[in-house]
């Protein structure tokens, strides 16, 4: 009886690990596009081309992201901002953005 439950839990855990792995690939693609943007000025076009490609759509789907045009435009906007993913995901950057938005609202 417990074998099927254990098997299901194990498979779910493996799926979550795979999703995190593909999410890391998406973050690496974003960092590469940001580097291209700083060096050549074509970062948003590069990430859009990748996200619309068959491989890009497959990676986005495996990461749990629906590869539609809204997502592509969001990725392009993120690359256009020029903030690397490690910085954007950090607590300090989050707190700085929150303080800036509160200052604008006041």
PDB file of C-alpha atoms in Angstrom:
ATOM      1  CA  UNK A   1       0.000   0.000   0.000  1.00  0.00           C
ATOM      2  CA  UNK A   2       2.751   2.440   0.891  1.00  0.00           C
ATOM      3  CA  UNK A   3       4.794   1.536  -2.147  1.00  0.00           C
ATOM      4  CA  UNK A   4       2.528   3.400  -4.568  1.00  0.00           C
ATOM      5  CA  UNK A   5       2.363   6.440  -2.285  1.00  0.00           C
ATOM      6  CA  UNK A   6       6.136   6.461  -1.885  1.00  0.00           C
ATOM      7  CA  UNK A   7       6.549   6.068  -5.636  1.00  0.00           C
ATOM      8  CA  UNK A   8       4.192   8.972  -6.348  1.00  0.00           C
ATOM      9  CA  UNK A   9       5.958  11.205  -3.816  1.00  0.00           C
ATOM     10  CA  UNK A  10       9.339  10.297  -5.290  1.00  0.00           C
ATOM     11  CA  UNK A  11       8.168  11.047  -8.835  1.00  0.00           C
ATOM     12  CA  UNK A  12       6.702  14.375  -7.736  1.00  0.00           C
ATOM     13  CA  UNK A  13       9.972  15.290  -6.036  1.00  0.00           C
ATOM     14  CA  UNK A  14      11.934  14.352  -9.143  1.00  0.00           C
ATOM     15  CA  UNK A  15       9.612  16.497 -11.247  1.00  0.00           C
ATOM     16  CA  UNK A  16      10.130  19.472  -8.954  1.00  0.00           C
ATOM     17  CA  UNK A  17      13.907  19.038  -9.214  1.00  0.00           C
ATOM     18  CA  UNK A  18      13.694  18.927 -12.996  1.00  0.00           C
ATOM     19  CA  UNK A  19      11.534  22.064 -13.044  1.00  0.00           C
ATOM     20  CA  UNK A  20      14.114  23.901 -10.906  1.00  0.00           C
ATOM     21  CA  UNK A  21      16.868  22.772 -13.254  1.00  0.00           C
ATOM     22  CA  UNK A  22      15.047  24.160 -16.283  1.00  0.00           C
ATOM     23  CA  UNK A  23      14.295  27.388 -14.371  1.00  0.00           C
ATOM     24  CA  UNK A  24      18.042  27.744 -13.826  1.00  0.00           C
ATOM     25  CA  UNK A  25      18.546  27.387 -17.589  1.00  0.00           C
ATOM     26  CA  UNK A  26      16.046  30.212 -18.161  1.00  0.00           C
ATOM     27  CA  UNK A  27      17.917  32.416 -15.657  1.00  0.00           C
ATOM     28  CA  UNK A  28      21.210  31.631 -17.416  1.00  0.00           C
ATOM     29  CA  UNK A  29      19.666  32.567 -20.775  1.00  0.00           C
ATOM     30  CA  UNK A  30      18.518  35.867 -19.267  1.00  0.00           C
ATOM     31  CA  UNK A  31      22.011  36.572 -17.918  1.00  0.00           C
ATOM     32  CA  UNK A  32      23.532  35.781 -21.329  1.00  0.00           C
ATOM     33  CA  UNK A  33      21.085  38.133 -23.029  1.00  0.00           C
ATOM     34  CA  UNK A  34      21.880  40.897 -20.504  1.00  0.00           C
ATOM     35  CA  UNK A  35      25.594  40.417 -21.203  1.00  0.00           C
ATOM     36  CA  UNK A  36      24.902  40.607 -24.957  1.00  0.00           C
ATOM     37  CA  UNK A  37      22.866  43.754 -24.403  1.00  0.00           C
ATOM     38  CA  UNK A  38      25.733  45.442 -22.570  1.00  0.00           C
ATOM     39  CA  UNK A  39      28.308  44.318 -25.116  1.00  0.00           C
ATOM     40  CA  UNK A  40      26.453  44.477 -28.441  1.00  0.00           C
ATOM     41  CA  UNK A  41      23.144  46.213 -27.639  1.00  0.00           C
ATOM     42  CA  UNK A  42      20.942  43.382 -28.916  1.00  0.00           C
ATOM     43  CA  UNK A  43      19.975  41.578 -25.703  1.00  0.00           C
ATOM     44  CA  UNK A  44      16.177  41.897 -25.897  1.00  0.00           C
ATOM     45  CA  UNK A  45      16.186  40.648 -29.494  1.00  0.00           C
ATOM     46  CA  UNK A  46      18.395  37.699 -28.514  1.00  0.00           C
ATOM     47  CA  UNK A  47      16.147  36.577 -25.651  1.00  0.00           C
ATOM     48  CA  UNK A  48      13.062  36.995 -27.847  1.00  0.00           C
ATOM     49  CA  UNK A  49      14.621  34.895 -30.588  1.00  0.00           C
ATOM     50  CA  UNK A  50      15.568  32.208 -28.040  1.00  0.00           C
ATOM     51  CA  UNK A  51      12.155  32.210 -26.329  1.00  0.00           C
ATOM     52  CA  UNK A  52      10.348  31.886 -29.664  1.00  0.00           C
ATOM     53  CA  UNK A  53      12.600  29.082 -30.868  1.00  0.00           C
ATOM     54  CA  UNK A  54      11.557  25.471 -30.462  1.00  0.00           C
ATOM     55  CA  UNK A  55      14.282  24.820 -27.879  1.00  0.00           C
ATOM     56  CA  UNK A  56      13.390  27.953 -25.948  1.00  0.00           C
ATOM     57  CA  UNK A  57       9.705  27.058 -25.856  1.00  0.00           C
ATOM     58  CA  UNK A  58      10.594  23.569 -24.674  1.00  0.00           C
ATOM     59  CA  UNK A  59      12.829  24.883 -21.861  1.00  0.00           C
ATOM     60  CA  UNK A  60      10.215  27.435 -20.777  1.00  0.00           C
ATOM     61  CA  UNK A  61       7.523  24.749 -20.720  1.00  0.00           C
ATOM     62  CA  UNK A  62       9.714  22.388 -18.700  1.00  0.00           C
ATOM     63  CA  UNK A  63      10.395  25.235 -16.260  1.00  0.00           C
ATOM     64  CA  UNK A  64       6.651  25.647 -15.765  1.00  0.00           C
ATOM     65  CA  UNK A  65       6.382  28.862 -17.805  1.00  0.00           C
ATOM     66  CA  UNK A  66       3.790  29.174 -20.567  1.00  0.00           C
ATOM     67  CA  UNK A  67       5.766  30.305 -23.658  1.00  0.00           C
ATOM     68  CA  UNK A  68       3.354  32.926 -24.992  1.00  0.00           C
ATOM     69  CA  UNK A  69       4.000  36.421 -26.365  1.00  0.00           C
ATOM     70  CA  UNK A  70       3.258  38.050 -23.020  1.00  0.00           C
ATOM     71  CA  UNK A  71       6.089  36.039 -21.466  1.00  0.00           C
ATOM     72  CA  UNK A  72       8.408  36.906 -24.364  1.00  0.00           C
ATOM     73  CA  UNK A  73       7.718  40.621 -23.941  1.00  0.00           C
ATOM     74  CA  UNK A  74       8.304  40.297 -20.189  1.00  0.00           C
ATOM     75  CA  UNK A  75      11.641  38.594 -20.791  1.00  0.00           C
ATOM     76  CA  UNK A  76      12.584  41.339 -23.250  1.00  0.00           C
ATOM     77  CA  UNK A  77      11.644  44.015 -20.716  1.00  0.00           C
ATOM     78  CA  UNK A  78      13.682  42.265 -18.005  1.00  0.00           C
ATOM     79  CA  UNK A  79      16.736  42.130 -20.272  1.00  0.00           C
ATOM     80  CA  UNK A  80      16.189  45.761 -21.235  1.00  0.00           C
ATOM     81  CA  UNK A  81      16.360  46.762 -17.564  1.00  0.00           C
ATOM     82  CA  UNK A  82      19.886  45.346 -17.465  1.00  0.00           C
ATOM     83  CA  UNK A  83      19.727  43.978 -13.906  1.00  0.00           C
ATOM     84  CA  UNK A  84      21.363  40.555 -13.664  1.00  0.00           C
ATOM     85  CA  UNK A  85      19.171  37.776 -12.298  1.00  0.00           C
ATOM     86  CA  UNK A  86      21.309  37.185  -9.212  1.00  0.00           C
ATOM     87  CA  UNK A  87      20.926  40.841  -8.263  1.00  0.00           C
ATOM     88  CA  UNK A  88      17.235  40.989  -9.158  1.00  0.00           C
ATOM     89  CA  UNK A  89      16.487  37.979  -6.967  1.00  0.00           C
ATOM     90  CA  UNK A  90      18.444  39.261  -3.981  1.00  0.00           C
ATOM     91  CA  UNK A  91      16.771  40.653  -0.879  1.00  0.00           C
ATOM     92  CA  UNK A  92      18.693  43.952  -1.035  1.00  0.00           C
ATOM     93  CA  UNK A  93      17.435  44.698  -4.539  1.00  0.00           C
ATOM     94  CA  UNK A  94      13.894  43.809  -3.513  1.00  0.00           C
ATOM     95  CA  UNK A  95      14.075  46.154  -0.528  1.00  0.00           C
ATOM     96  CA  UNK A  96      15.587  48.929  -2.665  1.00  0.00           C
ATOM     97  CA  UNK A  97      12.772  48.642  -5.224  1.00  0.00           C
ATOM     98  CA  UNK A  98      10.153  48.657  -2.481  1.00  0.00           C
ATOM     99  CA  UNK A  99      11.648  51.807  -0.952  1.00  0.00           C
ATOM    100  CA  UNK A 100      11.809  53.481  -4.367  1.00  0.00           C
ATOM    101  CA  UNK A 101       8.176  52.679  -5.126  1.00  0.00           C
ATOM    102  CA  UNK A 102       7.079  53.983  -1.725  1.00  0.00           C
ATOM    103  CA  UNK A 103       9.070  57.177  -2.294  1.00  0.00           C
ATOM    104  CA  UNK A 104       7.344  57.661  -5.653  1.00  0.00           C
ATOM    105  CA  UNK A 105       3.932  57.113  -4.118  1.00  0.00           C
ATOM    106  CA  UNK A 106       4.556  59.744  -1.440  1.00  0.00           C
TER     107      UNK A 106
END
